Short mmCIF file of C-alpha atoms and ligand atoms in Angstrom, two decimals:
data_model
loop_
_atom_site.label_atom_id
_atom_site.label_comp_id
_atom_site.label_asym_id
_atom_site.label_seq_id
_atom_site.Cartn_x
_atom_site.Cartn_y
_atom_site.Cartn_z
CA MET A 100 5.75 -8.16 -8.90
CA LEU A 101 6.42 -10.86 -6.29
CA VAL A 102 8.47 -9.63 -3.35
CA LEU A 103 9.84 -11.85 -0.60
CA GLY A 104 10.00 -9.97 2.73
CA VAL A 105 12.45 -10.98 5.46
CA GLU A 106 12.20 -9.70 9.06
CA THR A 107 14.49 -10.57 11.99
CA SER A 108 14.87 -7.28 13.86
CA CYS A 109 13.79 -8.56 17.27
CA ASP A 110 12.15 -11.77 18.44
CA GLU A 111 10.15 -12.86 15.39
CA THR A 112 11.71 -14.77 12.50
CA ALA A 113 9.40 -13.86 9.65
CA ALA A 114 9.12 -14.26 5.89
CA ALA A 115 6.28 -13.34 3.54
CA VAL A 116 5.48 -13.09 -0.14
CA VAL A 117 3.50 -10.05 -1.29
CA GLU A 118 2.24 -9.50 -4.82
CA ASP A 119 2.17 -5.99 -6.31
CA GLY A 120 2.74 -4.42 -2.89
CA ARG A 121 -0.78 -5.29 -1.76
CA ARG A 122 -1.73 -8.95 -1.96
CA VAL A 123 -0.39 -11.21 0.79
CA ARG A 124 0.39 -14.58 -0.84
CA ALA A 125 2.11 -16.01 2.28
CA ASN A 126 2.92 -14.70 5.74
CA VAL A 127 4.98 -16.88 8.10
CA VAL A 128 5.94 -15.71 11.60
CA ALA A 129 7.98 -17.91 13.95
CA SER A 130 7.68 -16.23 17.33
CA GLN A 131 10.40 -16.61 19.96
CA ILE A 132 8.16 -15.46 22.82
CA ALA A 133 8.24 -18.83 24.59
CA THR A 134 12.07 -18.86 24.44
CA HIS A 135 12.44 -15.39 25.98
CA ALA A 136 9.52 -15.55 28.45
CA PRO A 137 11.54 -17.19 31.27
CA PHE A 138 13.96 -14.22 31.13
CA GLY A 139 11.15 -11.63 31.31
CA GLY A 140 12.26 -9.99 28.06
CA VAL A 141 14.17 -10.50 24.83
CA VAL A 142 17.76 -11.73 25.29
CA PRO A 143 19.64 -10.46 22.21
CA GLU A 144 22.18 -13.30 21.96
CA VAL A 145 19.45 -15.92 22.33
CA ALA A 146 17.35 -14.13 19.68
CA SER A 147 20.22 -14.18 17.16
CA ARG A 148 20.88 -17.86 17.69
CA GLN A 149 17.22 -18.74 17.29
CA HIS A 150 16.98 -16.68 14.07
CA VAL A 151 19.95 -18.65 12.69
CA ALA A 152 18.19 -21.93 13.46
CA THR A 153 14.81 -20.85 12.07
CA ILE A 154 15.40 -18.54 9.12
CA VAL A 155 15.84 -21.10 6.31
CA PRO A 156 12.77 -23.24 7.18
CA VAL A 157 10.70 -20.03 7.57
CA LEU A 158 11.81 -18.79 4.13
CA GLU A 159 11.10 -22.18 2.52
CA ARG A 160 7.67 -22.28 4.13
CA ALA A 161 6.73 -18.78 2.93
CA VAL A 162 7.72 -19.50 -0.66
CA SER A 163 5.91 -22.84 -0.69
CA ASP A 164 2.78 -21.36 0.99
CA ALA A 165 2.72 -18.81 -1.84
CA GLY A 166 2.74 -21.71 -4.34
CA LEU A 167 6.06 -20.54 -5.77
CA THR A 168 9.68 -21.52 -6.15
CA PHE A 169 12.50 -19.16 -5.15
CA ARG A 170 13.30 -18.59 -8.85
CA GLU A 171 9.82 -17.15 -9.46
CA LEU A 172 10.37 -14.29 -6.99
CA ASP A 173 11.06 -10.87 -8.47
CA ALA A 174 12.90 -9.23 -5.54
CA ILE A 175 13.89 -9.59 -1.89
CA ALA A 176 13.19 -6.97 0.79
CA VAL A 177 14.87 -7.18 4.18
CA THR A 178 14.74 -5.22 7.44
CA ALA A 179 18.13 -3.49 7.86
CA GLY A 180 17.28 -1.55 11.06
CA PRO A 181 16.36 -0.37 13.61
CA GLY A 182 16.58 -3.42 15.87
CA LEU A 183 18.99 -5.74 17.65
CA VAL A 184 22.23 -5.82 15.69
CA GLY A 185 22.86 -9.58 15.94
CA ALA A 186 19.24 -10.34 15.09
CA LEU A 187 19.21 -7.99 12.08
CA LEU A 188 22.45 -9.52 10.78
CA VAL A 189 20.83 -12.93 10.38
CA GLY A 190 18.06 -11.61 8.12
CA VAL A 191 20.28 -9.25 6.16
CA GLU A 192 23.06 -11.76 5.48
CA THR A 193 20.56 -14.47 4.51
CA ALA A 194 18.68 -12.08 2.19
CA LYS A 195 21.94 -10.93 0.60
CA ALA A 196 23.07 -14.52 -0.01
CA LEU A 197 19.68 -15.38 -1.49
CA ALA A 198 19.58 -12.31 -3.76
CA PHE A 199 23.13 -13.03 -4.91
CA ALA A 200 22.45 -16.72 -5.60
CA LEU A 201 19.17 -16.03 -7.43
CA GLY A 202 20.43 -12.94 -9.25
CA LYS A 203 17.42 -10.94 -7.99
CA PRO A 204 17.29 -7.33 -6.76
CA LEU A 205 17.64 -6.68 -3.04
CA VAL A 206 16.16 -3.73 -1.17
CA ALA A 207 16.76 -2.65 2.44
CA VAL A 208 13.68 -1.71 4.45
CA ASN A 209 13.46 0.41 7.59
CA HIS A 210 11.46 -1.60 10.15
CA LEU A 211 9.36 1.48 11.00
CA ALA A 212 8.59 2.09 7.32
CA GLY A 213 7.44 -1.54 7.36
CA HIS A 214 4.95 -0.87 10.16
CA LEU A 215 3.69 2.18 8.25
CA ALA A 216 3.25 0.11 5.07
CA ALA A 217 1.10 -2.55 6.79
CA ALA A 218 -1.95 -0.33 6.20
CA PHE A 219 -1.51 -0.72 2.45
CA LEU A 220 -1.76 -4.51 2.40
CA GLU A 221 -5.05 -5.75 1.00
CA HIS A 222 -7.69 -6.35 3.60
CA ALA A 223 -11.29 -7.36 2.91
CA ASP A 224 -13.17 -4.76 4.92
CA ALA A 225 -11.03 -1.65 4.66
CA THR A 226 -9.56 0.67 2.08
CA PRO A 227 -6.06 1.95 2.82
CA PRO A 228 -5.47 5.53 3.99
CA THR A 229 -4.89 8.18 1.35
CA TYR A 230 -2.09 10.76 1.37
CA PRO A 231 -1.42 12.95 3.23
CA HIS A 232 -2.26 11.27 6.51
CA LEU A 233 -1.13 10.97 10.10
CA ALA A 234 0.36 7.79 11.54
CA LEU A 235 0.59 6.85 15.18
CA LEU A 236 3.36 4.25 15.36
CA VAL A 237 3.29 2.43 18.69
CA SER A 238 5.55 -0.56 19.27
CA GLY A 239 7.93 -2.05 21.78
CA GLY A 240 10.73 0.26 20.69
CA HIS A 241 8.95 3.34 19.31
CA THR A 242 6.11 5.75 19.97
CA ALA A 243 5.79 8.43 17.33
CA LEU A 244 3.36 10.65 15.46
CA ILE A 245 4.39 10.91 11.84
CA ARG A 246 3.00 12.96 8.98
CA ILE A 247 3.10 10.97 5.73
CA ASP A 248 2.75 12.97 2.51
CA ALA A 249 3.62 10.12 0.11
CA PRO A 250 5.26 6.68 0.38
CA GLY A 251 8.69 7.28 1.87
CA GLN A 252 7.96 10.98 2.46
CA THR A 253 7.59 11.34 6.21
CA ARG A 254 7.96 14.04 8.87
CA LEU A 255 8.30 13.21 12.55
CA LEU A 256 5.91 15.42 14.55
CA GLY A 257 6.43 14.00 18.02
CA SER A 258 7.83 10.99 19.83
CA THR A 259 8.43 9.60 23.29
CA ARG A 260 10.97 11.24 25.53
CA ASP A 261 11.61 8.05 27.45
CA ASP A 262 9.88 4.68 27.20
CA ALA A 263 7.91 3.53 24.18
CA ALA A 264 4.24 2.66 24.78
CA GLY A 265 4.91 -1.07 24.34
CA GLU A 266 7.88 -0.83 26.69
CA ALA A 267 5.63 0.82 29.30
CA PHE A 268 3.08 -2.00 28.94
CA ASP A 269 5.82 -4.63 29.22
CA LYS A 270 7.66 -3.05 32.17
CA VAL A 271 4.47 -2.52 34.18
CA GLY A 272 3.39 -6.06 33.24
CA LYS A 273 6.67 -7.36 34.67
CA MET A 274 6.14 -5.39 37.92
CA LEU A 275 2.70 -6.98 38.20
CA GLY A 276 4.19 -10.45 37.65
CA LEU A 277 2.31 -10.95 34.40
CA GLY A 278 5.13 -12.46 32.35
CA TYR A 279 6.39 -11.43 28.92
CA PRO A 280 5.10 -9.66 26.89
CA GLY A 281 3.13 -7.66 29.45
CA GLY A 282 1.15 -5.73 26.83
CA VAL A 283 -0.85 -8.75 25.75
CA GLN A 284 -1.55 -9.79 29.37
CA ILE A 285 -2.62 -6.28 30.41
CA ASP A 286 -4.94 -6.15 27.39
CA LYS A 287 -6.54 -9.47 28.46
CA LEU A 288 -6.93 -8.51 32.12
CA SER A 289 -8.32 -5.08 31.23
CA ALA A 290 -11.37 -6.69 29.66
CA THR A 291 -12.78 -7.37 33.14
CA GLY A 292 -11.18 -4.50 35.08
CA ASN A 293 -12.39 -1.04 36.09
CA ARG A 294 -10.28 1.57 34.32
CA GLU A 295 -11.09 4.19 36.92
CA ALA A 296 -10.12 2.12 39.97
CA PHE A 297 -6.60 3.58 40.24
CA ALA A 298 -5.69 7.19 39.49
CA LEU A 299 -2.52 7.07 37.37
CA PRO A 300 -0.68 9.98 35.75
CA ARG A 301 -1.12 11.14 32.15
CA ALA A 302 2.12 12.84 31.11
CA LEU A 303 2.52 16.18 29.34
CA PRO A 304 -1.24 16.86 29.04
CA ALA A 305 -1.12 20.65 29.01
CA ARG A 306 1.79 21.05 26.66
CA ASP A 307 1.09 22.13 23.16
CA ASP A 308 3.38 19.51 21.67
CA VAL A 309 2.67 15.98 20.51
CA ASP A 310 5.43 14.26 22.48
CA PHE A 311 4.91 11.43 24.93
CA SER A 312 6.39 10.28 28.22
CA PHE A 313 5.63 7.02 30.01
CA SER A 314 8.32 6.85 32.70
CA GLY A 315 6.08 8.62 35.25
CA LEU A 316 3.44 5.95 34.85
CA LYS A 317 6.03 3.25 35.52
CA THR A 318 7.17 5.08 38.65
CA ALA A 319 3.58 5.59 39.82
CA VAL A 320 2.86 1.85 39.57
CA SER A 321 6.13 0.99 41.30
CA THR A 322 5.33 3.41 44.17
CA LEU A 323 1.80 2.01 44.44
CA LEU A 324 3.13 -1.56 44.69
CA SER A 325 5.86 -0.74 47.18
CA GLY A 326 3.28 0.72 49.56
CA ARG A 327 1.41 -2.57 49.79
CA LYS A 328 1.94 -5.75 51.79
CA ALA A 329 0.96 -8.14 48.99
CA PRO A 330 0.78 -7.67 45.20
CA PRO A 331 -2.75 -7.24 43.84
CA GLU A 332 -4.52 -10.28 42.49
CA GLY A 333 -7.90 -11.31 41.14
CA ALA A 334 -10.37 -8.46 40.52
CA GLU A 335 -7.97 -5.88 41.94
CA LEU A 336 -5.21 -6.96 39.55
CA ALA A 337 -7.66 -6.62 36.65
CA ASP A 338 -8.61 -3.13 37.91
CA LEU A 339 -4.96 -2.09 38.05
CA ALA A 340 -4.28 -3.50 34.56
CA ALA A 341 -7.32 -1.65 33.20
CA SER A 342 -6.18 1.59 34.87
CA VAL A 343 -2.67 1.24 33.41
CA GLN A 344 -4.06 0.53 29.94
CA ALA A 345 -6.41 3.53 30.20
CA ALA A 346 -3.53 5.81 31.21
CA ILE A 347 -1.47 4.76 28.17
CA VAL A 348 -4.40 4.78 25.73
CA ASP A 349 -5.75 8.17 26.88
CA VAL A 350 -2.46 9.89 26.11
CA LEU A 351 -2.07 8.16 22.72
CA VAL A 352 -5.59 9.21 21.70
CA ARG A 353 -5.30 12.76 23.02
CA LYS A 354 -2.01 13.50 21.26
CA SER A 355 -3.18 11.90 17.99
CA ARG A 356 -6.28 14.12 18.02
CA ARG A 357 -4.12 17.17 18.68
CA ALA A 358 -1.75 16.31 15.83
CA LEU A 359 -4.63 15.76 13.38
CA VAL A 360 -6.02 19.21 14.16
CA ARG A 361 -2.65 20.92 14.11
CA GLU A 362 -1.70 19.39 10.75
CA GLY A 363 -5.19 19.78 9.26
CA LEU A 364 -5.36 16.05 8.45
CA GLY A 365 -8.50 13.92 8.23
CA HIS A 366 -6.95 10.42 8.11
CA LEU A 367 -5.19 8.51 10.87
CA GLN A 368 -3.52 5.14 10.69
CA VAL A 369 -2.38 3.38 13.86
CA CYS A 370 0.35 0.74 13.52
CA GLY A 371 2.97 -1.24 15.47
CA GLY A 372 2.50 -3.98 18.06
CA VAL A 373 0.55 -1.81 20.51
CA ALA A 374 -2.05 -1.16 17.78
CA ALA A 375 -3.16 -4.72 18.58
CA ASN A 376 -4.44 -3.44 21.94
CA ARG A 377 -8.22 -3.70 22.16
CA GLY A 378 -8.55 -0.68 24.45
CA LEU A 379 -6.59 1.49 22.01
CA ARG A 380 -8.55 0.23 18.99
CA ALA A 381 -11.88 0.97 20.73
CA ALA A 382 -10.83 4.39 22.04
CA MET A 383 -9.50 5.45 18.62
CA ALA A 384 -12.72 4.29 16.94
CA ALA A 385 -14.74 6.37 19.44
CA ALA A 386 -12.53 9.43 18.84
CA ALA A 387 -12.86 9.00 15.05
CA ALA A 388 -16.65 8.86 15.34
CA GLU A 389 -16.70 11.94 17.55
CA ASP A 390 -14.20 14.08 15.60
CA GLY A 391 -15.07 12.81 12.13
CA PHE A 392 -11.60 11.63 11.04
CA ARG A 393 -11.05 8.43 9.05
CA LEU A 394 -9.30 5.70 10.99
CA TYR A 395 -7.32 2.75 9.69
CA ILE A 396 -5.85 0.10 11.98
CA PRO A 397 -4.49 -3.08 10.35
CA PRO A 398 -5.74 -6.50 11.50
CA VAL A 399 -3.96 -7.60 14.70
CA LYS A 400 -1.55 -10.03 13.01
CA ARG A 401 -0.25 -7.21 10.78
CA CYS A 402 0.27 -4.84 13.74
CA THR A 403 2.83 -7.00 15.53
CA ASP A 404 6.09 -7.78 13.74
CA ASN A 405 5.68 -9.64 10.46
CA ALA A 406 7.38 -9.78 7.07
CA ALA A 407 4.34 -8.95 4.90
CA MET A 408 4.71 -5.33 6.00
CA ILE A 409 8.42 -5.47 5.07
CA ALA A 410 7.57 -6.84 1.61
CA ALA A 411 4.95 -4.06 1.21
CA ALA A 412 7.45 -1.32 2.15
CA GLY A 413 10.05 -3.04 -0.06
CA SER A 414 7.65 -2.97 -3.02
CA GLN A 415 7.12 0.78 -2.52
CA ALA A 416 10.89 1.31 -2.35
CA LEU A 417 11.53 -0.79 -5.47
CA GLN A 418 8.93 1.27 -7.32
CA ARG A 419 10.83 4.39 -6.36
CA GLY A 420 13.89 2.77 -7.96
CA GLU A 421 15.70 1.91 -4.72
CA ARG A 422 18.11 -1.04 -4.76
CA SER A 423 20.66 -2.28 -2.23
CA SER A 424 23.98 -3.84 -3.07
CA VAL A 425 25.53 -6.93 -1.53
CA GLU A 426 27.51 -4.52 0.62
CA LEU A 427 24.32 -3.67 2.54
CA ALA A 428 25.11 -3.38 6.26
CA VAL A 429 22.72 -3.46 9.20
CA ASP A 430 22.05 -0.23 11.08
CA PRO A 431 20.59 -0.93 14.54
CA GLY A 432 19.81 2.76 15.14
CA LEU A 433 18.42 3.56 11.69
CA PRO A 434 16.04 6.57 11.91
CA LEU A 435 12.86 6.63 9.83
O1 KG4 B 127 5.78 -4.00 16.68
P1 KG4 B 127 6.16 -5.04 17.67
O2 KG4 B 127 5.71 -6.44 17.42
O3 KG4 B 127 7.72 -5.08 17.86
C1 KG4 B 127 8.49 -3.91 17.87
O4 KG4 B 127 8.78 -3.39 16.75
O5 KG4 B 127 8.76 -3.43 18.98
O6 KG4 B 127 5.64 -4.53 19.08
C2 KG4 B 127 5.84 -5.28 20.24
C3 KG4 B 127 5.17 -4.56 21.39
C4 KG4 B 127 5.45 -5.21 22.74
O7 KG4 B 127 5.82 -4.20 23.64
C5 KG4 B 127 4.10 -5.81 23.12
O8 KG4 B 127 3.87 -5.85 24.50
C6 KG4 B 127 3.15 -4.87 22.44
O9 KG4 B 127 3.75 -4.57 21.20
N1 KG4 B 127 1.82 -5.48 22.23
C7 KG4 B 127 0.73 -5.07 22.88
C8 KG4 B 127 -0.32 -5.92 22.46
N2 KG4 B 127 0.19 -6.82 21.56
C9 KG4 B 127 1.52 -6.52 21.43
N3 KG4 B 127 0.55 -4.08 23.78
C10 KG4 B 127 -0.69 -3.90 24.26
N4 KG4 B 127 -1.74 -4.69 23.93
C11 KG4 B 127 -1.61 -5.70 23.03
N5 KG4 B 127 -2.65 -6.46 22.70
ZN1 ZN B 128 7.97 -3.73 15.13
#
């Protein structure tokens, strides 16, 4: 089965073709980062307009990269939420028009289910997680620990009470003058910094839950900066970046370990844009070696937003018999 995935929930216009839910035949991502960078974050209206300008060439490119014509596709999967409403509309309306014109089935995909499905795409040196397993979903909009018993069968165990992990990276990055998106810059700087140079708070450590909170970290960095004459630079900036990254990563690792024990699970998958973070990948690998759980983190390009993960989740949904009609509407607040 050849499924075309379409993703426009935020600032990536993406299309991909996935065969049998596993094999990535084409994966095209047109990033809008350069467009939004001068504003220090994603501007929703600008994102929608750019999706409108880019979506058709991106779709054409994905289908031709897969060595196919549109008529050879078996189905179309599209992100219907959560995300920016105007951005989602572009993908959903285009996918609906395409499905209608081609007479092919259409299926709506939850963006978060897409991130969770990325682990099931074929990858040379890893076998996908088995069920049941735990997922740590860390992105710009979400931070959650989810128990997954079967495809589409999920239970939310804990989530952030304020900022998402990616949001914390990006907001602190902005305070440090690192540009957008801050997460990637903090990751780069951390490579040469000392993670113990600045003592930063780890939220909710003693609580027996698996929830997160990152607003205190943001405040701590803001207080630290306001007490100084000049912003840190050079080696000191790298030290601060490394300390911020360590504070975020420590909490993500600690709560994931706690959830694995509490749920009696031996497999963890980490997904979402923040799963691209090298500090998080290394710390999770160390925890897995120490505790003896099996860890799966997709390759970096499948952690950040892409449409291959949407096609993979769409394939799972189609197999369960799900179909969407041409009346499909976007839902910016869609829960998992
Ligand atoms: O999953 P994603 O591409 O979009 C959402 O669904 O939100 O995640 C984007 C988030 C941004 O906050 C970005 O800063 C963060 O992922 N991110 C990273 C890294 N790469 C992307 N954060 C830390 N380190 C990275 N290497
Ligand atoms: Zn995402």
